Tab-separated table of C-alpha atoms and ligand atoms in Angstrom:
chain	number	residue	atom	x	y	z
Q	8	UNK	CA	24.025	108.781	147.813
Q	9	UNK	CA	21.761	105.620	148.422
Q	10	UNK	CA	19.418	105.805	145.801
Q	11	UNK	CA	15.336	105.189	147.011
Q	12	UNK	CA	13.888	104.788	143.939
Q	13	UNK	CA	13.078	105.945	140.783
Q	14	UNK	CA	9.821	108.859	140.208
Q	15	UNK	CA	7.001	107.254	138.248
Q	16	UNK	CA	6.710	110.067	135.565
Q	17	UNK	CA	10.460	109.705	134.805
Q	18	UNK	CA	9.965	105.992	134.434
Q	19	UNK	CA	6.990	106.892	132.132
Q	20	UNK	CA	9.276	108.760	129.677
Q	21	UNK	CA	12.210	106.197	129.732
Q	22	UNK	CA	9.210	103.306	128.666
Q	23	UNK	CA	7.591	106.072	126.375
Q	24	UNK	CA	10.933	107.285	124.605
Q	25	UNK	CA	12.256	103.699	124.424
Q	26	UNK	CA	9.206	102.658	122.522
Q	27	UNK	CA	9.182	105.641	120.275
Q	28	UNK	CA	12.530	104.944	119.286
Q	29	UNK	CA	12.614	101.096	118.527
Q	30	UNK	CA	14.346	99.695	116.598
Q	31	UNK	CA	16.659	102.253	117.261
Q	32	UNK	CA	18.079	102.009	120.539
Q	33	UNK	CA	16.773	105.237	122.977
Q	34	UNK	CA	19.774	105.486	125.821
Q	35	UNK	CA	20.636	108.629	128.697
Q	36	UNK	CA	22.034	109.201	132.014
Q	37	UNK	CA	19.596	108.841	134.973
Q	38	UNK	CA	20.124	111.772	137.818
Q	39	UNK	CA	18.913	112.223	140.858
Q	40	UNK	CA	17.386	114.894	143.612
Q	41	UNK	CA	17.241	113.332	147.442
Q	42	UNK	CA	17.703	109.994	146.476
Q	43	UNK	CA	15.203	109.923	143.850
Q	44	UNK	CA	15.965	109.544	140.382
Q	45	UNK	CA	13.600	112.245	138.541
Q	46	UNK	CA	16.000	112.947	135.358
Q	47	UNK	CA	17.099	111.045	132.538
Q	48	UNK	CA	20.054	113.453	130.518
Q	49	UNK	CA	20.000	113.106	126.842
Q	50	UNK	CA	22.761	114.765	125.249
Q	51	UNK	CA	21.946	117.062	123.069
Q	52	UNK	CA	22.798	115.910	119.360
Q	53	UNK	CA	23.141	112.476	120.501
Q	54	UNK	CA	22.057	110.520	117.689
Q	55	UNK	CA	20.960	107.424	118.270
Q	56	UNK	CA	20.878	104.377	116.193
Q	57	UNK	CA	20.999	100.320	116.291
Q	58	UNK	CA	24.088	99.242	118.567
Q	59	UNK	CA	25.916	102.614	119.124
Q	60	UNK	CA	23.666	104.363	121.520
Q	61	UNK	CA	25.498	102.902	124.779
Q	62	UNK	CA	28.742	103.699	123.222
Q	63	UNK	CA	27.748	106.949	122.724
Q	64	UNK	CA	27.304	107.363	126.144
Q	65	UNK	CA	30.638	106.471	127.216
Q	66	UNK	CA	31.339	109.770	125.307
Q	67	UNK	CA	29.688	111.510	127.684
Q	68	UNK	CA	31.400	114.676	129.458
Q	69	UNK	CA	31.924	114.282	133.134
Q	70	UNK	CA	28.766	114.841	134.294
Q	71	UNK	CA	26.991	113.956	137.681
Q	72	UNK	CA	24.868	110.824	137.093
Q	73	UNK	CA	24.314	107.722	139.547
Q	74	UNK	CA	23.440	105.595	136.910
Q	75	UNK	CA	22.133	104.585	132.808
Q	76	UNK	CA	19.494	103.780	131.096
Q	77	UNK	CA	19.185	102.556	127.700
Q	78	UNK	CA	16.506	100.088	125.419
Q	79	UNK	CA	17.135	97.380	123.798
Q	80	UNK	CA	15.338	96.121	120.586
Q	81	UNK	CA	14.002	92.746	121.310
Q	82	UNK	CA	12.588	91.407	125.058
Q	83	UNK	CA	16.284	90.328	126.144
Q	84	UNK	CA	17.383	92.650	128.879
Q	85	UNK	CA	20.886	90.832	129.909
Q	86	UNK	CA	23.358	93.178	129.668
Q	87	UNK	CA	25.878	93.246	127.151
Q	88	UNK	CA	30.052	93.424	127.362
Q	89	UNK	CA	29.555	96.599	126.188
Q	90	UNK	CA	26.718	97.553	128.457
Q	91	UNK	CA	28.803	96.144	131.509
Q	92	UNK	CA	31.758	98.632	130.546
Q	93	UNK	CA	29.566	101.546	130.664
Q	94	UNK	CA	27.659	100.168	134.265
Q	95	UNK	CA	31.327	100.366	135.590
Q	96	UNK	CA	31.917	103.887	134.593
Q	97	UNK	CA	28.953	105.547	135.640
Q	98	UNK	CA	27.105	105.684	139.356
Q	99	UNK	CA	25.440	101.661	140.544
Q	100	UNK	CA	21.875	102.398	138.813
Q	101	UNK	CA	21.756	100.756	135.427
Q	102	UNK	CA	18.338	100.546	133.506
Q	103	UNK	CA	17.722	97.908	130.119
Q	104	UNK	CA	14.351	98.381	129.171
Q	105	UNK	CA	13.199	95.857	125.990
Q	106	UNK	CA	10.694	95.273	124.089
Q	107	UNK	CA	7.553	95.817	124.348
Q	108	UNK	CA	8.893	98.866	126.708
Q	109	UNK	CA	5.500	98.191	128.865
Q	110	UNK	CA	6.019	98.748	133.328
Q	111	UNK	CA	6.824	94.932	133.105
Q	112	UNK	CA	9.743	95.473	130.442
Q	113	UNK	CA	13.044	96.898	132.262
Q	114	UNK	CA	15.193	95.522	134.543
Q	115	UNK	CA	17.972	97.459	136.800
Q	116	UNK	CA	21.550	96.180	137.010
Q	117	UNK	CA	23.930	97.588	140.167
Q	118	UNK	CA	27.871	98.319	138.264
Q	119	UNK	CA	28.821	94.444	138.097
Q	120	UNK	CA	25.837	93.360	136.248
Q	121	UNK	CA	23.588	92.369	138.790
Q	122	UNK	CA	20.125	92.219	138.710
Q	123	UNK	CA	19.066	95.065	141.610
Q	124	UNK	CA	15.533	96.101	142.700
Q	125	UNK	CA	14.794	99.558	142.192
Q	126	UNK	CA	11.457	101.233	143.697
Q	127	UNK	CA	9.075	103.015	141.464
Q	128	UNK	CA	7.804	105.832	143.793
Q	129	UNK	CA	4.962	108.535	142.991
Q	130	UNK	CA	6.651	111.732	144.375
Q	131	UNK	CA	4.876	114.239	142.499
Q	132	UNK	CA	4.761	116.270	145.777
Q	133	UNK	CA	8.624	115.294	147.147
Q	134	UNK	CA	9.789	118.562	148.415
Q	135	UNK	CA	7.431	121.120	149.440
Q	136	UNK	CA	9.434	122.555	152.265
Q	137	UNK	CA	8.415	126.007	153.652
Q	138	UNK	CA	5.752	126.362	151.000
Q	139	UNK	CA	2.763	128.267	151.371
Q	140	UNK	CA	-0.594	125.097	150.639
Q	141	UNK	CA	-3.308	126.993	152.756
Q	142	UNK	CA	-6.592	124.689	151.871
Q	143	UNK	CA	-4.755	122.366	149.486
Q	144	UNK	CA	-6.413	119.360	148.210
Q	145	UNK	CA	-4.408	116.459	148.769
Q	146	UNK	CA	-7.736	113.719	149.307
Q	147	UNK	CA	-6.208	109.907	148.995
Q	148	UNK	CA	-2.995	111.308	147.652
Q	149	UNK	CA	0.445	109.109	148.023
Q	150	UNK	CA	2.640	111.464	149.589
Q	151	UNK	CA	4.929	108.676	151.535
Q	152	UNK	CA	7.972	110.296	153.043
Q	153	UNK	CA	7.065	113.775	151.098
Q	154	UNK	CA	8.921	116.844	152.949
Q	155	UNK	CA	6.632	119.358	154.244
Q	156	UNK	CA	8.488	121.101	156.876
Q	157	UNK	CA	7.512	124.126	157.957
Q	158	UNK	CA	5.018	124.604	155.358
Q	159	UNK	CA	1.841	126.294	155.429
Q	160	UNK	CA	-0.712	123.862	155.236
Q	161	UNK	CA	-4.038	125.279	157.018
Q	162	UNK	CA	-7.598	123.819	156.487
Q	163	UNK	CA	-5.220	121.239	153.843
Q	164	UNK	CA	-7.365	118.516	152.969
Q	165	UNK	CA	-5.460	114.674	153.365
Q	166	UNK	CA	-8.225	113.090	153.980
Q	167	UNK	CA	-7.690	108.868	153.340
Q	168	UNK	CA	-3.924	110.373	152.296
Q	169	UNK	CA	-0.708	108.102	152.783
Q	170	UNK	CA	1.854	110.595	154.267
Q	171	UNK	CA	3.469	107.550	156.037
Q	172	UNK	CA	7.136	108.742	157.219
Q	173	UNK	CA	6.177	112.302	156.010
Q	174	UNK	CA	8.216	115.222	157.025
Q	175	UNK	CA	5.763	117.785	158.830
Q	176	UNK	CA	8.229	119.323	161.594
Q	177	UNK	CA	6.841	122.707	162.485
Q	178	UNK	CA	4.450	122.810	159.893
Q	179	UNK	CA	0.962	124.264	159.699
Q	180	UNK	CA	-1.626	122.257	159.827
Q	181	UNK	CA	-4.000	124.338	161.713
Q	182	UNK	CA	-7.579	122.952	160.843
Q	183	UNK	CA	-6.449	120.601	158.620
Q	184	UNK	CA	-8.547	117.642	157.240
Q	185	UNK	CA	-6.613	114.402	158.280
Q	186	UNK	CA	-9.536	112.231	158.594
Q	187	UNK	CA	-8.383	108.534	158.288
Q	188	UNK	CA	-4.628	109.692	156.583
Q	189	UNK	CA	-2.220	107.189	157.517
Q	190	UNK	CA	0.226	109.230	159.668
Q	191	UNK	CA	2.158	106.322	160.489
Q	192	UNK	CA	6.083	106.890	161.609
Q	193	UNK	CA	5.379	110.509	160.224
Q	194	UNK	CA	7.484	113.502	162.192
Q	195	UNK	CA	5.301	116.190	163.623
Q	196	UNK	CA	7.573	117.520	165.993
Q	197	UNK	CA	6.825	121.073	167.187
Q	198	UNK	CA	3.800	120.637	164.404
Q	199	UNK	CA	0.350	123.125	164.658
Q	200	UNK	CA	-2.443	120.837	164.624
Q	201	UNK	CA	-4.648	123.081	166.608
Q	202	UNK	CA	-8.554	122.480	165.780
Q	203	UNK	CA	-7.444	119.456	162.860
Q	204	UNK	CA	-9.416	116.252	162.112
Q	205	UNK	CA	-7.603	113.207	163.147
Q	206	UNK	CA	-10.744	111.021	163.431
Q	207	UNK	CA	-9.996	107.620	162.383
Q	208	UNK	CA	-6.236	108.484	161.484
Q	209	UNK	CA	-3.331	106.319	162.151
Q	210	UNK	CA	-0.058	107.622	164.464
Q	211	UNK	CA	1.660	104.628	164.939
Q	212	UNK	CA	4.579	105.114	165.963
Q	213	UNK	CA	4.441	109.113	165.272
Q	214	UNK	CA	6.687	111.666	166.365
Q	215	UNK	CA	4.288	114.526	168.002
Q	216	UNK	CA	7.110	115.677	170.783
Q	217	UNK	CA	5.859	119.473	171.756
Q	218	UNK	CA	3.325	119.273	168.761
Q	219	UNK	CA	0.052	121.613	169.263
Q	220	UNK	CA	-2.720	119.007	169.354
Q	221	UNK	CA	-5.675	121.631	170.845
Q	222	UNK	CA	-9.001	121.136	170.532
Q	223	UNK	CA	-7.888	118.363	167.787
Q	224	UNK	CA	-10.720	115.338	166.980
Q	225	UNK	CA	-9.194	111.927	168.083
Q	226	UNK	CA	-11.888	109.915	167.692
Q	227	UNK	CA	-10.795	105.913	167.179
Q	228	UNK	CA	-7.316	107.309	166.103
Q	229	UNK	CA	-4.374	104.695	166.244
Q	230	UNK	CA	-2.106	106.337	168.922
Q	231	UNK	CA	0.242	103.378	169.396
Q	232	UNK	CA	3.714	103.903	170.071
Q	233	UNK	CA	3.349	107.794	169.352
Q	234	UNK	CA	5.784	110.101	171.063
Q	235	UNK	CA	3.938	112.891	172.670
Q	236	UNK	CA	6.583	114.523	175.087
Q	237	UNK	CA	5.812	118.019	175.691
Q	238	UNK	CA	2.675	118.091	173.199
Q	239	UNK	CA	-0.199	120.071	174.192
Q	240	UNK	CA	-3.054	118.006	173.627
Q	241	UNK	CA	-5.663	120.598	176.098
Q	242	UNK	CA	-9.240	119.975	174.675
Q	243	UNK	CA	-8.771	117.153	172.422
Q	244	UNK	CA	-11.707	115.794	171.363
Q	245	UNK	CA	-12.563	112.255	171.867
Q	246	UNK	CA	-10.107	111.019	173.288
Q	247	UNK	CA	-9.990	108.171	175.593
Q	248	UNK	CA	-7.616	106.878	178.500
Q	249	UNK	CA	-7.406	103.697	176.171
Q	250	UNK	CA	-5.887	105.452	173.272
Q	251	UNK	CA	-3.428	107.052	175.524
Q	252	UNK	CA	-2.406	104.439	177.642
Q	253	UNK	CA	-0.681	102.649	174.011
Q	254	UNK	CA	1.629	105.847	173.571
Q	255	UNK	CA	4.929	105.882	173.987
Q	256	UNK	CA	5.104	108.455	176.614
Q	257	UNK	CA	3.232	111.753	178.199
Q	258	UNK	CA	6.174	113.365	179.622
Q	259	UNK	CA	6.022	116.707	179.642
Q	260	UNK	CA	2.631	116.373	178.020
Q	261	UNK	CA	-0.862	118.831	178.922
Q	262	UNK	CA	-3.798	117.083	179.166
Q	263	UNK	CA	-7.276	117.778	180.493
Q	264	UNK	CA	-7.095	117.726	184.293
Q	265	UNK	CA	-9.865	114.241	183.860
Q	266	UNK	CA	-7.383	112.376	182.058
Q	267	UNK	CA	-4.685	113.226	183.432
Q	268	UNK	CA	-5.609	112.244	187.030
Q	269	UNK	CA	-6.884	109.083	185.586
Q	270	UNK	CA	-3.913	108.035	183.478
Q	271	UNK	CA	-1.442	109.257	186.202
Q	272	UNK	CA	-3.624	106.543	188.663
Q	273	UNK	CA	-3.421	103.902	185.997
Q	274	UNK	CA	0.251	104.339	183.732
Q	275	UNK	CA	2.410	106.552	185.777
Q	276	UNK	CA	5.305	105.116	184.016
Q	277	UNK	CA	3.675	107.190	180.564
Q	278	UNK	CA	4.730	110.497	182.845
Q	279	UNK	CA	8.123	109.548	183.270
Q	280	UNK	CA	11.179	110.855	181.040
Q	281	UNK	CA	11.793	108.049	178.195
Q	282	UNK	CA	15.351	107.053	178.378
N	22	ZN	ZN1	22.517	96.992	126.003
């Protein structure tokens, strides 16, 4: 499993619970859900104390984990021999935190000892696939490369949202707010978009193949690149030969019969199946 990242609230407790416990050291196993780590395993009992916590953990039962993560009293974060024994026993994502445990204050190590970067992602909202979010509010959220397939998400509000890379196959988003949300490389394959707000928003690059874009709002949205084979995009508002003619193709595609003749003049190569 290549590992993303690590979720923002779990870093939050390791730099929290390593602080709490200093001088004492604070150590667990880090777990993860889709490439994510989201779970730092304490055993229960584990008592921790000056110099044994990471020994403790080699004690460990056999359990699932893809990395470590223990703190250290003072600011040096190198990893010990000891620490290096345990980074070779357990999963490639190794955490020191020292003092003063602040986001500046831990450092990950792959199983040899190397330094390694590890992403701190906000994924609050990581899987919400099939779930029912009629009229959600979702304004400015981060929800880069969240999984919303199939989910109900009508009259949603992501207004100024990042769901860059999002997951929205099939999903609902009937009436949806998605003025100026940064849509960029997001799938929306076979996606209900029917009557949403896409003024100002950004589809670079999108995947809308056979998405329903009726009666949509399109004004000064970033269409570049976007696949819209088979997508119905019948009374779309606002929407210009200009924006159109940077997609990455039409095939298949319904359009009013005004822009269609016109961008079938100018681009026929838009019409033609993409290899
Ligand atoms: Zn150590």
């Amino acid at each position: 499993m290549q590992i993303k990242g690590i979720e923002c609230d779990t870093l939050n407790f390791i730099l929290e619970a390593s602080k709490s416990m200093a001088p004492e050291e604070f150590a667990g196993l880090l777990q993860e859900k889709n490439g994510i780590i989201t779970e730092v395993l304490i055993l229960p009992g584990t008592e921790s104390s000056e110099q044994n916590a990471v020994i403790k953990l080699f004690m460990m039962p056999n359990i699932e984990a893809v990395g470590s993560i223990h703190s250290h009293p003072g600011p040096n974060r190198k990893p010990s021999q000891a620490d290096l024994h345990l980074f070779s026993k357990t999963g490639n994502c190794h955490i020191i935190v020292g003092y003063p445990y602040d986001r500046q204050s831990w450092t990950c190590y792959d199983r040899e000892g190397n330094v390694i970067e590890l992403q701190v992602l906000d994924t609050k909202f990581e899987d919400f696939e099939g779930a029912n979010l009629d009229g959600a509010d979702f304004e400015g959220a981060n929800l880069e490369g969240t999984d919303f397939k199939k989910a109900n998400l009508e009259e949603a509000d992501f207004e100024e949202a990042n769901l860059k890379r999002a997951n929205l196959i099939e999903a609902d988003l009937e009436r949806a707010n998605l003025e100026g949300t940064d849509l960029r490389g997001a799938n929306l394959e076979g996606t209900d978009l029917v009557g949403a707000n896409l003024v100002g928003a950004n589809l670079e690059e999108a995947n809308l193949k056979r998405a329903n874009l009726r009666s949509v709002n399109l004004k000064e949205a970033n269409l570049k690149g976007a696949d819209l084979e088979g997508a119905n995009l019948k009374g779309a508002n606002e929407l210009t030969v200009d924006q159109l003619s940077k997609v990455k193709t039409l095939y298949n595609a319904k359009l009013d019969e005004k822009l269609l003749k016109s961008l079938k003049d100018k681009y026929p190569h838009l019409f033609k199946k993409s290899s």
